Coordinates of N, CA and C and ligand atoms in Angstrom, one line a residue:
X1 N 19.9 -20.1 -7.9 CA 19.3 -18.7 -6.8 C 18.1 -18.9 -7.2
X2 N 17.2 -19.4 -6.1 CA 15.3 -19.2 -6.5 C 15.4 -18.1 -6.9
X3 N 13.5 -18.7 -7.7 CA 13.1 -17.4 -8.8 C 12.8 -16.2 -7.7
X4 N 12.0 -16.0 -6.4 CA 12.1 -15.2 -5.8 C 13.2 -14.6 -5.0
X5 N 13.8 -16.1 -4.8 CA 15.5 -15.0 -4.5 C 15.5 -14.0 -5.6
X6 N 15.8 -14.5 -6.4 CA 15.7 -13.7 -7.7 C 15.7 -12.7 -8.0
X7 N 14.3 -12.3 -7.8 CA 13.5 -11.2 -7.6 C 13.5 -10.1 -6.7
X8 N 13.8 -11.0 -5.8 CA 14.0 -9.9 -4.4 C 14.9 -9.4 -4.6
X9 N 15.7 -9.7 -4.8 CA 17.2 -8.9 -5.1 C 17.3 -7.8 -5.8
X10 N 16.9 -8.0 -7.3 CA 17.0 -7.3 -8.5 C 15.8 -6.2 -7.9
X11 N 14.9 -6.6 -7.3 CA 14.1 -5.1 -7.4 C 14.4 -4.1 -5.8
X12 N 15.3 -4.9 -4.8 CA 15.6 -3.9 -4.0 C 16.8 -3.4 -4.8
X13 N 17.5 -4.0 -5.3 CA 18.6 -3.3 -6.2 C 18.5 -2.2 -7.5
X14 N 16.5 -2.4 -7.6 CA 16.1 -1.1 -8.0 C 16.0 0.2 -7.9
X15 N 15.1 -0.1 -6.1 CA 15.0 0.5 -5.4 C 16.6 1.3 -4.9
X16 N 17.2 0.9 -4.7 CA 18.6 1.8 -4.1 C 18.9 2.9 -4.9
X17 N 19.2 1.9 -6.5 CA 19.7 3.1 -7.5 C 18.8 3.7 -8.0
X18 N 17.9 3.4 -7.4 CA 16.8 5.2 -7.5 C 17.4 5.8 -6.3
X19 N 17.1 5.5 -5.8 CA 17.3 6.1 -4.5 C 18.7 7.1 -4.7
X20 N 19.4 6.3 -4.7 CA 20.9 6.9 -4.9 C 20.7 8.0 -6.1
X21 N 20.8 7.7 -6.9 CA 20.2 8.3 -8.1 C 19.5 9.5 -8.0
X22 N 18.5 9.9 -7.0 CA 18.0 11.0 -6.4 C 18.8 11.3 -4.8
X23 N 19.5 10.5 -4.9 CA 20.6 11.7 -4.0 C 19.9 11.0 -2.2
X24 N 19.6 10.2 -2.3 CA 18.3 9.7 -1.6 C 19.0 8.4 -0.8
X25 N 18.9 8.6 0.8 CA 19.5 7.3 1.4 C 18.2 5.2 1.0
X26 N 19.0 4.8 0.9 CA 17.9 3.5 0.0 C 17.8 3.1 1.6
X27 N 18.1 3.4 2.3 CA 16.6 2.8 3.3 C 15.5 3.7 3.8
X28 N 15.4 5.1 2.9 CA 14.2 5.2 3.7 C 13.1 5.2 2.6
X29 N 13.4 4.4 2.2 CA 12.5 3.4 0.9 C 12.0 2.1 1.4
X30 N 10.6 2.1 1.7 CA 10.2 0.5 2.1 C 10.0 -0.4 1.2
X31 N 10.0 -1.6 1.3 CA 9.4 -2.9 0.0 C 8.0 -3.2 0.9
X32 N 6.5 -3.0 0.1 CA 6.1 -3.7 0.5 C 5.5 -4.7 -0.8
X33 N 5.5 -6.2 -0.5 CA 5.6 -7.1 -1.2 C 4.0 -7.6 -1.6
X34 N 3.3 -7.2 -2.7 CA 2.2 -7.4 -2.8 C 2.1 -8.6 -3.3
X35 N 1.1 -9.4 -2.4 CA 1.0 -11.3 -3.1 C -0.5 -11.5 -3.4
X36 N -1.4 -10.3 -3.6 CA -2.8 -10.5 -4.2 C -2.4 -11.8 -4.7
X37 N -3.2 -12.6 -5.2 CA -3.5 -13.8 -5.8 C -2.5 -15.2 -5.8
X38 N -1.3 -14.6 -5.6 CA -0.5 -15.5 -5.0 C -0.9 -16.2 -3.6
X39 N -0.3 -17.5 -3.2 CA -0.5 -18.4 -2.2 C -0.1 -17.9 -1.2
X40 N -0.5 -18.9 -0.1 CA 0.7 -18.3 1.0 C 1.8 -19.2 1.5
X41 N 1.9 -20.3 0.4 CA 3.5 -20.7 0.0 C 4.1 -19.4 -0.2
X42 N 4.2 -18.9 -0.9 CA 4.7 -17.3 -1.4 C 4.8 -16.6 -0.8
X43 N 4.2 -16.2 0.1 CA 4.6 -15.5 1.2 C 5.4 -16.0 1.7
X44 N 5.4 -17.0 2.6 CA 5.7 -17.7 3.5 C 7.4 -18.0 2.8
X45 N 7.6 -18.5 1.6 CA 9.0 -18.4 0.8 C 9.4 -17.0 0.5
X46 N 8.7 -16.0 0.6 CA 9.9 -14.4 1.0 C 10.0 -13.9 2.4
X47 N 8.9 -14.3 2.6 CA 9.4 -13.8 4.6 C 10.7 -14.7 4.5
X48 N 10.7 -15.3 4.2 CA 12.2 -16.2 4.7 C 13.2 -16.1 4.1
X49 N 12.9 -14.7 3.1 CA 14.1 -14.4 2.9 C 14.3 -13.0 3.1
X50 N 13.6 -12.9 3.9 CA 14.0 -11.3 4.7 C 12.4 -10.5 5.1
X51 N 11.8 -10.4 3.7 CA 10.7 -9.9 3.6 C 9.9 -9.7 4.6
X52 N 9.5 -8.8 5.2 CA 8.7 -8.1 6.4 C 7.3 -7.4 6.0
X53 N 7.2 -6.8 5.0 CA 6.0 -5.9 4.5 C 4.9 -7.0 3.5
X54 N 4.0 -6.8 3.7 CA 3.3 -7.4 2.6 C 2.0 -6.5 2.3
X55 N 1.4 -6.9 1.0 CA 0.6 -6.3 1.0 C -1.0 -6.9 0.1
X56 N -2.2 -6.6 0.6 CA -3.4 -7.2 -0.2 C -4.4 -6.6 -0.7
X57 N -5.0 -7.0 -1.7 CA -6.0 -5.8 -2.1 C -7.6 -6.3 -1.9
X58 N -7.8 -6.9 -1.1 CA -8.9 -7.4 -0.6 C -8.6 -7.9 0.9
X59 N -9.9 -7.7 1.5 CA -9.6 -8.0 3.2 C -10.2 -9.2 3.3
X60 N -10.9 -10.0 2.4 CA -11.1 -12.1 2.3 C -9.9 -12.5 1.6
X61 N -9.2 -12.1 1.2 CA -7.8 -12.7 0.9 C -7.2 -13.1 1.9
X62 N -7.1 -11.3 2.1 CA -6.0 -11.4 3.6 C -6.3 -12.2 4.6
X63 N -7.5 -11.8 5.0 CA -8.0 -12.6 5.9 C -7.9 -14.5 5.7
X64 N -7.9 -15.0 4.3 CA -7.7 -16.1 4.4 C -6.0 -16.3 3.6
X65 N -5.0 -15.6 3.8 CA -4.4 -15.6 4.1 C -3.2 -15.9 5.4
X66 N -3.5 -14.8 6.5 CA -3.6 -14.5 7.0 C -3.8 -16.0 8.0
X67 N -4.8 -16.8 7.9 CA -5.3 -17.6 8.3 C -4.6 -18.8 8.0
X68 N -4.1 -19.3 7.0 CA -3.2 -20.2 6.5 C -1.7 -20.0 7.1
X69 N -1.2 -18.8 7.2 CA -0.5 -19.0 7.9 C 0.3 -18.9 9.6
X70 N -1.2 -18.9 10.0 CA -1.6 -18.8 11.7 C -0.3 -20.0 12.1
X71 N 0.0 -19.9 12.9 CA 0.8 -20.6 13.5 C 2.5 -21.0 12.9
X72 N 2.4 -20.5 11.8 CA 4.0 -20.8 11.4 C 4.6 -19.4 11.7
X73 N 5.6 -19.7 12.7 CA 7.0 -19.2 13.5 C 7.2 -17.8 12.7
X74 N 7.6 -18.5 11.7 CA 8.5 -17.5 10.8 C 7.5 -16.5 9.9
X75 N 6.4 -16.7 10.0 CA 5.7 -15.5 9.1 C 4.8 -14.7 10.4
X76 N 5.0 -14.7 11.7 CA 4.3 -14.4 13.0 C 4.4 -12.7 13.0
X77 N 5.4 -12.0 12.9 CA 5.7 -10.9 12.5 C 5.9 -10.3 11.5
X78 N 4.8 -10.5 10.9 CA 5.2 -9.9 9.5 C 4.2 -8.3 9.6
X79 N 4.2 -7.7 8.7 CA 2.7 -6.5 8.7 C 2.5 -6.4 7.2
X80 N 1.2 -5.9 7.5 CA 0.1 -6.4 6.6 C -0.1 -5.1 6.1
X81 N -0.4 -4.9 5.2 CA -0.9 -3.8 4.5 C -2.5 -4.2 3.2
X82 N -3.4 -3.5 3.3 CA -4.2 -3.3 3.0 C -4.2 -2.0 1.8
X83 N -4.1 -2.2 0.2 CA -3.9 -1.4 -1.1 C -5.4 -1.2 -1.5
X84 N -6.1 -1.7 -1.7 CA -7.3 -1.5 -2.4 C -8.6 -0.7 -2.1
X85 N -9.3 -1.2 -2.6 CA -10.8 -0.3 -2.7 C -11.5 -0.8 -0.4
X86 N -12.0 0.0 -0.2 CA -12.4 -1.1 0.9 C -13.3 -0.6 1.9
X87 N -14.7 -1.6 1.8 CA -15.7 -0.9 1.7 C -16.1 -0.9 3.4
X88 N -17.1 -0.2 3.7 CA -17.2 0.1 5.2 C -16.9 -1.0 6.2
X89 N -18.3 -2.1 4.9 CA -19.0 -3.4 6.2 C -17.6 -4.3 6.4
X90 N -16.4 -3.8 6.0 CA -15.0 -4.6 6.0 C -14.1 -4.0 7.3
X91 N -14.6 -3.1 7.7 CA -13.8 -2.2 8.7 C -13.7 -2.6 9.6
X92 N -13.8 -3.7 10.3 CA -13.9 -4.0 11.3 C -12.5 -5.7 11.6
X93 N -13.2 -6.1 9.9 CA -12.0 -7.1 9.8 C -11.1 -6.4 9.4
X94 N -11.2 -5.6 9.4 CA -9.5 -4.8 8.6 C -8.6 -4.4 10.1
X95 N -9.4 -4.1 11.5 CA -8.7 -3.9 12.3 C -8.1 -4.7 13.1
X96 N -9.1 -6.2 13.6 CA -9.2 -7.3 13.7 C -8.0 -7.7 13.2
X97 N -7.1 -7.5 11.7 CA -6.6 -7.9 11.2 C -4.9 -6.6 11.3
X98 N -5.3 -5.7 12.3 CA -4.5 -5.1 12.6 C -3.5 -4.9 11.2
X99 N -4.1 -3.8 9.5 CA -3.3 -4.3 8.8 C -3.2 -2.3 8.6
X100 N -2.3 -2.4 7.7 CA -2.0 -0.3 7.5 C -3.0 -0.5 6.7
X101 N -3.8 0.7 6.4 CA -4.8 0.7 5.3 C -5.0 1.9 4.7
X102 N -4.2 1.6 3.7 CA -3.8 2.6 2.1 C -4.7 3.4 1.2
X103 N -5.6 2.6 1.5 CA -6.5 3.6 0.4 C -8.1 4.1 1.1
X104 N -7.9 5.0 2.3 CA -8.9 5.8 2.4 C -9.0 6.8 1.6
X105 N -10.1 7.0 1.3 CA -11.1 7.8 0.3 C -12.3 8.4 0.6
X106 N -12.6 8.7 1.7 CA -13.6 9.2 2.1 C -13.9 9.1 3.6
X107 N -14.9 10.4 3.8 CA -15.0 10.7 5.1 C -15.8 9.0 5.6
X108 N -17.0 8.9 5.0 CA -17.4 7.9 6.2 C -16.8 6.4 6.1
X109 N -15.5 5.9 5.1 CA -14.5 4.8 6.0 C -13.6 5.2 7.0
X110 N -13.5 6.4 6.9 CA -12.3 7.0 8.1 C -13.2 6.7 8.9
X111 N -13.9 6.9 9.4 CA -15.5 7.3 10.4 C -15.6 5.7 10.9
X112 N -16.1 4.9 9.5 CA -15.8 3.2 10.0 C -14.6 2.4 10.7
X113 N -13.5 3.0 9.9 CA -12.4 2.5 10.5 C -12.0 3.1 12.1
X114 N -12.2 4.5 12.4 CA -11.9 4.8 13.6 C -13.0 4.0 14.7
X115 N -14.1 3.9 14.5 CA -14.6 3.4 15.3 C -14.0 2.1 15.4
X116 N -14.7 1.8 14.6 CA -14.1 -0.1 14.7 C -12.3 0.1 15.4
X117 N -11.9 0.5 15.4 CA -10.4 1.2 15.7 C -10.6 1.0 17.5
X118 N -11.8 2.0 18.2 CA -12.3 2.2 19.0 C -12.6 1.2 19.4
X119 N -13.2 0.6 19.2 CA -14.0 -0.8 19.8 C -12.8 -1.7 20.4
X120 N -12.2 -1.8 19.5 CA -10.8 -3.2 20.2 C -10.0 -2.3 20.9
X121 N -10.3 -0.9 20.5 CA -8.7 -0.1 21.6 C -7.9 0.1 21.3
X122 N -7.6 -0.1 19.6 CA -6.4 0.1 18.9 C -6.2 1.2 18.1
X123 N -4.9 1.9 17.7 CA -5.0 3.0 16.8 C -4.6 2.3 15.4
X124 N -5.1 3.2 14.2 CA -4.9 2.1 13.2 C -4.0 3.3 12.3
X125 N -3.2 2.9 11.6 CA -2.4 3.4 10.8 C -2.9 3.5 9.5
X126 N -3.1 4.7 8.6 CA -3.5 4.9 7.1 C -3.3 6.4 6.8
X127 N -3.7 5.9 5.6 CA -3.0 6.7 4.3 C -4.4 7.1 3.9
X128 N -4.4 8.5 3.3 CA -5.4 8.5 2.4 C -4.6 8.4 1.0
X129 N -6.0 8.2 0.1 CA -5.2 7.8 -0.9 C -5.5 8.6 -2.1
X130 N -4.5 9.4 -2.6 CA -5.0 10.6 -3.4 C -5.0 9.9 -5.4
X131 N -6.2 10.9 -5.8 CA -6.8 9.8 -7.0 C -5.9 11.2 -8.3
X132 N -4.9 10.4 -9.0 CA -4.3 11.2 -9.8 C -4.6 11.0 -11.1
X133 N -5.6 10.8 -10.8 CA -6.5 11.0 -12.9 C -5.8 9.8 -14.3
X134 N -6.3 10.0 -14.6 CA -6.2 9.2 -15.8 C -7.5 8.4 -16.2
X135 N -7.3 7.8 -16.7 CA -8.2 6.2 -17.1 C -8.6 5.8 -16.3
X136 N -10.2 4.5 -15.4 CA -10.5 3.8 -14.5 C -9.4 3.0 -14.8
X137 N -9.4 1.9 -13.4 CA -8.5 1.0 -13.2 C -9.5 -0.5 -14.1
X138 N -8.6 -1.2 -13.8 CA -9.1 -2.5 -15.0 C -10.4 -3.0 -14.2
X139 N -11.2 -3.0 -13.3 CA -12.1 -3.0 -12.8 C -13.0 -2.2 -13.0
X140 N -13.0 -1.0 -13.6 CA -13.9 0.5 -13.9 C -14.1 1.3 -12.7
X141 N -12.9 1.1 -11.3 CA -12.8 1.9 -11.1 C -11.6 2.0 -10.9
X142 N -11.7 3.2 -10.3 CA -10.4 4.3 -9.7 C -10.3 4.6 -8.1
X143 N -9.7 4.2 -7.0 CA -10.4 5.2 -6.0 C -8.9 6.5 -5.9
X144 N -9.5 6.9 -4.2 CA -8.6 7.8 -4.8 C -9.6 9.6 -4.1
X145 N -9.3 11.0 -3.7 CA -9.6 11.7 -4.0 C -8.9 12.8 -5.3
X146 N -9.6 13.2 -5.2 CA -9.1 15.0 -6.6 C -8.0 15.3 -5.3
X147 N -6.7 15.6 -5.7 CA -5.4 16.3 -5.2 C -6.3 17.7 -4.4
X148 N -7.7 18.6 -4.6 CA -7.7 19.2 -3.7 C -8.6 19.0 -2.8
X149 N -9.4 18.1 -2.9 CA -9.6 17.7 -2.0 C -9.2 16.3 -0.7
X150 N -8.1 16.5 -1.0 CA -7.0 16.0 -0.4 C -6.8 16.4 1.3
X151 N -6.4 17.7 1.8 CA -6.2 18.2 2.6 C -7.1 17.7 3.7
X152 N -8.8 18.5 3.4 CA -9.8 18.2 4.3 C -9.9 16.6 4.6
X153 N -9.8 16.0 3.5 CA -9.7 14.6 4.3 C -8.6 14.2 5.3
X154 N -7.3 14.4 4.8 CA -6.5 14.3 5.5 C -6.7 14.7 7.1
X155 N -7.3 16.5 6.9 CA -8.1 17.3 8.5 C -8.6 15.9 9.6
X156 N -9.2 15.6 8.1 CA -10.9 15.1 9.6 C -10.2 13.2 9.8
X157 N -9.2 13.2 8.9 CA -8.6 11.7 9.8 C -7.2 12.0 10.4
X158 N -7.1 12.6 10.9 CA -6.5 13.7 11.5 C -7.1 13.7 13.1
X159 N -7.7 14.0 12.4 CA -8.6 14.1 14.0 C -9.9 13.2 14.3
X160 N -9.5 12.0 13.4 CA -10.2 10.9 13.6 C -9.4 10.4 15.4
X161 N -9.9 9.8 16.9 CA -9.2 9.5 17.5 C -9.8 7.4 17.2
X162 N -8.6 6.7 17.2 CA -8.2 6.0 16.4 C -7.9 5.3 15.2
X163 N -7.5 6.1 15.0 CA -6.3 6.2 13.1 C -5.6 7.3 13.9
X164 N -4.0 6.9 12.8 CA -3.2 7.8 13.0 C -3.1 7.9 11.6
X165 N -3.2 9.2 11.4 CA -2.6 9.5 9.7 C -0.9 9.4 9.2
X166 N -0.4 8.5 8.3 CA 0.8 8.4 8.0 C 0.9 9.2 7.0
X167 N 0.1 9.3 5.8 CA 0.8 10.3 5.0 C -0.3 9.5 4.0
X168 N -0.1 9.8 2.6 CA -0.7 9.9 1.3 C -0.1 8.2 0.5
X169 N -0.9 7.5 -0.2 CA -0.5 7.1 -1.4 C -1.3 7.0 -2.5
X170 N -0.7 7.0 -3.8 CA -1.6 6.8 -4.6 C -0.8 6.3 -6.2
X171 N -1.8 5.9 -7.3 CA -1.5 4.7 -8.5 C -1.4 5.7 -9.4
X172 N -0.2 5.5 -10.1 CA 0.1 6.1 -11.4 C -0.8 6.4 -11.9
X173 N -1.4 7.4 -13.2 CA -2.5 7.0 -14.0 C -1.7 5.9 -15.1
X174 N -2.7 5.1 -16.0 CA -2.5 4.4 -16.9 C -1.7 5.2 -18.3
X175 N -1.0 4.6 -18.8 CA -1.1 5.0 -20.2 C -0.2 6.6 -20.2
X176 N 0.4 7.4 -18.8 CA 0.9 8.3 -19.0 C 2.5 8.5 -18.5
X177 N 2.8 9.2 -18.5 CA 4.2 9.3 -17.8 C 4.4 9.6 -16.8
X178 N 4.3 8.4 -15.6 CA 3.7 8.8 -14.0 C 4.8 9.8 -13.7
X179 N 6.2 10.4 -14.0 CA 6.7 11.5 -13.2 C 6.3 12.5 -13.1
X180 N 5.2 13.3 -14.3 CA 4.6 14.7 -13.6 C 3.5 14.2 -12.5
X181 N 2.7 12.8 -12.9 CA 1.9 12.5 -11.4 C 2.3 12.5 -10.4
X182 N 3.6 11.8 -10.3 CA 4.4 11.7 -8.8 C 4.6 12.5 -8.8
X183 N 5.0 13.7 -9.5 CA 5.5 15.0 -9.4 C 4.5 15.9 -7.9
X184 N 2.6 15.7 -9.1 CA 1.9 16.5 -8.4 C 1.6 15.9 -7.0
X185 N 1.4 14.3 -6.6 CA 1.0 13.8 -5.9 C 2.2 14.3 -5.1
X186 N 3.4 14.7 -4.6 CA 4.4 14.8 -4.0 C 4.5 16.7 -3.8
X187 N 3.1 17.2 -4.7 CA 3.3 18.6 -3.9 C 1.9 18.9 -3.0
X188 N 0.7 18.2 -3.2 CA -0.3 17.1 -2.3 C 0.2 17.0 -1.0
X189 N 1.1 16.4 -1.4 CA 1.9 15.5 -0.2 C 2.8 16.8 1.1
X190 N 3.5 17.7 0.5 CA 4.1 18.8 1.1 C 2.8 19.7 1.8
X191 N 1.8 20.0 1.1 CA 1.1 20.9 1.4 C 0.7 19.9 2.9
X192 N 0.2 18.7 2.9 CA -0.6 17.6 4.3 C 0.6 17.4 5.1
X193 N 1.9 18.0 4.5 CA 2.7 17.9 6.0 C 2.8 18.8 6.6
X194 N 2.8 19.8 6.0 CA 3.3 21.4 6.7 C 1.8 21.4 7.5
X195 N 0.9 21.2 7.4 CA -0.5 20.9 8.8 C 0.2 19.7 9.6
X196 N 0.2 18.3 9.0 CA 0.3 17.7 9.8 C 2.3 16.3 10.0
X197 N 2.6 17.1 10.6 CA 4.3 16.7 10.1 C 4.9 15.4 10.4
X198 N 3.9 14.9 11.1 CA 4.4 13.2 11.7 C 3.7 12.7 10.0
X199 N 3.0 12.9 9.2 CA 1.9 12.1 8.0 C 3.4 12.3 6.9
X200 N 4.6 11.8 7.3 CA 5.4 11.8 6.0 C 5.4 11.0 5.0
X201 N 4.7 9.6 5.0 CA 5.1 8.9 4.6 C 4.2 9.3 3.2
X202 N 5.2 8.2 2.3 CA 4.4 8.4 0.0 C 4.4 6.8 0.1
X203 N 3.5 6.5 -0.1 CA 2.8 5.2 -0.8 C 2.8 5.1 -2.3
X204 N 3.8 4.8 -3.0 CA 4.0 5.3 -4.0 C 4.2 4.6 -4.9
X205 N 4.3 3.9 -6.1 CA 5.7 3.2 -6.9 C 4.8 1.6 -7.0
X206 N 5.1 1.3 -8.2 CA 4.7 -0.4 -8.5 C 5.6 -0.7 -9.2
X207 N 5.5 -2.1 -9.7 CA 6.6 -2.8 -10.5 C 7.3 -2.0 -11.6
X208 N 6.4 -1.4 -12.5 CA 6.7 -0.7 -13.9 C 7.0 0.7 -13.2
X209 N 7.0 1.2 -12.1 CA 6.9 2.4 -11.9 C 7.6 3.0 -10.9
X210 N 8.8 2.2 -10.3 CA 9.7 2.5 -8.7 C 9.7 3.6 -9.2
X211 N 10.4 3.7 -9.9 CA 12.0 4.4 -9.6 C 11.5 6.1 -9.6
X212 N 10.2 5.7 -10.5 CA 9.6 7.4 -11.3 C 9.4 7.7 -9.6
X213 N 8.7 6.7 -8.9 CA 8.7 7.1 -7.7 C 9.1 7.0 -6.7
X214 N 9.9 7.0 -6.3 CA 11.0 6.8 -5.2 C 11.6 8.4 -6.2
X215 N 12.3 8.6 -7.1 CA 12.4 10.2 -7.4 C 11.3 11.0 -7.1
X216 N 10.6 10.6 -7.1 CA 9.3 12.0 -6.1 C 10.0 11.7 -5.3
X217 N 10.2 11.1 -4.1 CA 9.8 11.3 -2.7 C 9.6 9.8 -2.2
X218 N 8.3 8.7 -2.5 CA 8.7 8.1 -2.1 C 8.9 7.4 -1.0
X219 N 8.4 6.8 0.0 CA 8.9 6.2 1.8 C 9.0 4.6 1.2
X220 N 7.3 4.4 0.9 CA 6.9 3.3 0.5 C 6.5 2.5 -0.9
X221 N 7.2 1.7 -1.5 CA 6.7 1.0 -2.9 C 6.1 -0.1 -3.1
X222 N 5.0 -0.1 -3.8 CA 4.1 -2.0 -3.7 C 4.3 -2.2 -4.7
X223 N 5.0 -3.2 -4.5 CA 5.4 -4.3 -5.7 C 5.3 -5.7 -5.7
X224 N 4.0 -6.2 -6.9 CA 4.0 -7.6 -7.0 C 4.1 -8.3 -8.1
X225 N 4.0 -7.9 -9.0 CA 4.4 -7.9 -10.6 C 6.3 -8.8 -10.4
X226 N 7.1 -7.5 -10.2 CA 8.4 -8.2 -10.6 C 8.8 -9.0 -9.5
X227 N 8.2 -8.7 -8.3 CA 8.3 -10.0 -7.1 C 8.1 -11.4 -7.6
X228 N 6.6 -11.7 -7.7 CA 5.2 -12.4 -8.1 C 5.6 -13.3 -9.2
X229 N 5.0 -12.4 -10.3 CA 5.2 -12.4 -11.6 C 4.1 -12.3 -11.9
X230 N 3.3 -11.9 -12.9 CA 2.3 -11.6 -13.1 C 1.4 -12.7 -13.1
X231 N 0.0 -11.2 -12.7 CA -1.0 -12.1 -12.4 C -2.3 -11.8 -13.2
X232 N -2.9 -13.2 -13.7 CA -4.1 -12.7 -14.4 C -5.1 -11.6 -14.0
X233 N -5.6 -11.3 -15.9 CA -6.1 -9.5 -15.6 C -7.4 -9.3 -15.0
X234 N -7.9 -9.9 -14.4 CA -9.6 -10.2 -13.3 C -8.9 -10.0 -12.3
X235 N -7.6 -10.2 -11.8 CA -7.3 -10.6 -10.3 C -6.8 -8.8 -9.5
X236 N -7.3 -7.8 -10.0 CA -6.6 -6.5 -9.7 C -8.2 -5.5 -9.4
X237 N -9.1 -6.1 -8.9 CA -10.2 -5.6 -8.1 C -9.9 -5.2 -6.7
X238 N -10.1 -4.1 -6.2 CA -10.4 -3.9 -5.1 C -11.5 -4.8 -4.1
X239 N -12.3 -4.5 -3.0 CA -13.1 -4.5 -2.6 C -14.4 -3.9 -2.5
Ligands
LIG301 C1 -1.7 -4.6 -7.6 C2 -0.9 -3.4 -7.2 C3 0.2 -2.4 -6.7 C4 1.4 -4.1 -7.1 O1 1.0 -3.7 -8.6 P1 2.2 -4.4 -9.4 O2 2.5 -4.0 -10.7 O3 2.3 -6.2 -9.5 O4 3.4 -4.5 -9.2 C5 0.4 -1.6 -6.2 N1 -0.6 -1.3 -6.1 C6 -1.8 -1.2 -5.6 C7 -2.8 -0.5 -5.8 C8 -2.2 -2.4 -6.2 O5 -3.7 -2.8 -6.4

């Protein structure tokens, strides 16, 4: 069995086992393959194994990969997600690519995305990113709004024509037990869900902590390393 195939099977098994242990249906957890830094050929190879949803953290890299794969019928129906910091001037590009944006963390970004979506006559699926605390990321930045500010931002997104609020996204703080952090996330999600019943998605869990995220109710896990291998350190920057 080839490396990607073996990794994909192992990750799916981890998700299924965590779901069963939590008394959840494994079908209620979707896998996003985070392909940042990996070539388009790896995306095509994983797509050939049945993986349909992929994520990048930089608009430029995503644009390049989509261009490389254009014309490849086997990847034409892939769904792309953006999980890194997005600058307002990338809003139109994000809309053109019809990505799901997981990292909306401020009103001006939501406004820019909504404007671009309206101009294109589209509705963009978005998540509000929650800052669960901990040290800054590898690039010194940390996306997300503090939990207390999430309901107001969620209200603003939900009220935006051109945007559809799908739920919340978060990264567990580094160097901490992810379980209590994901439990805090689940609390905020329950509050948001009470006001916006359609925003039920919870995007949480990466290679190292997907079990804890599934236990806390994640409906989407974002996995890079466990599928593709280790990335060089400098590559985790958003945009
Ligand atoms: C890179 C990245 C992931 C995937 O992380 P792995 O540890 O490689 O699985 C998930 N979410 C975000 C926001 C990322 O930037």
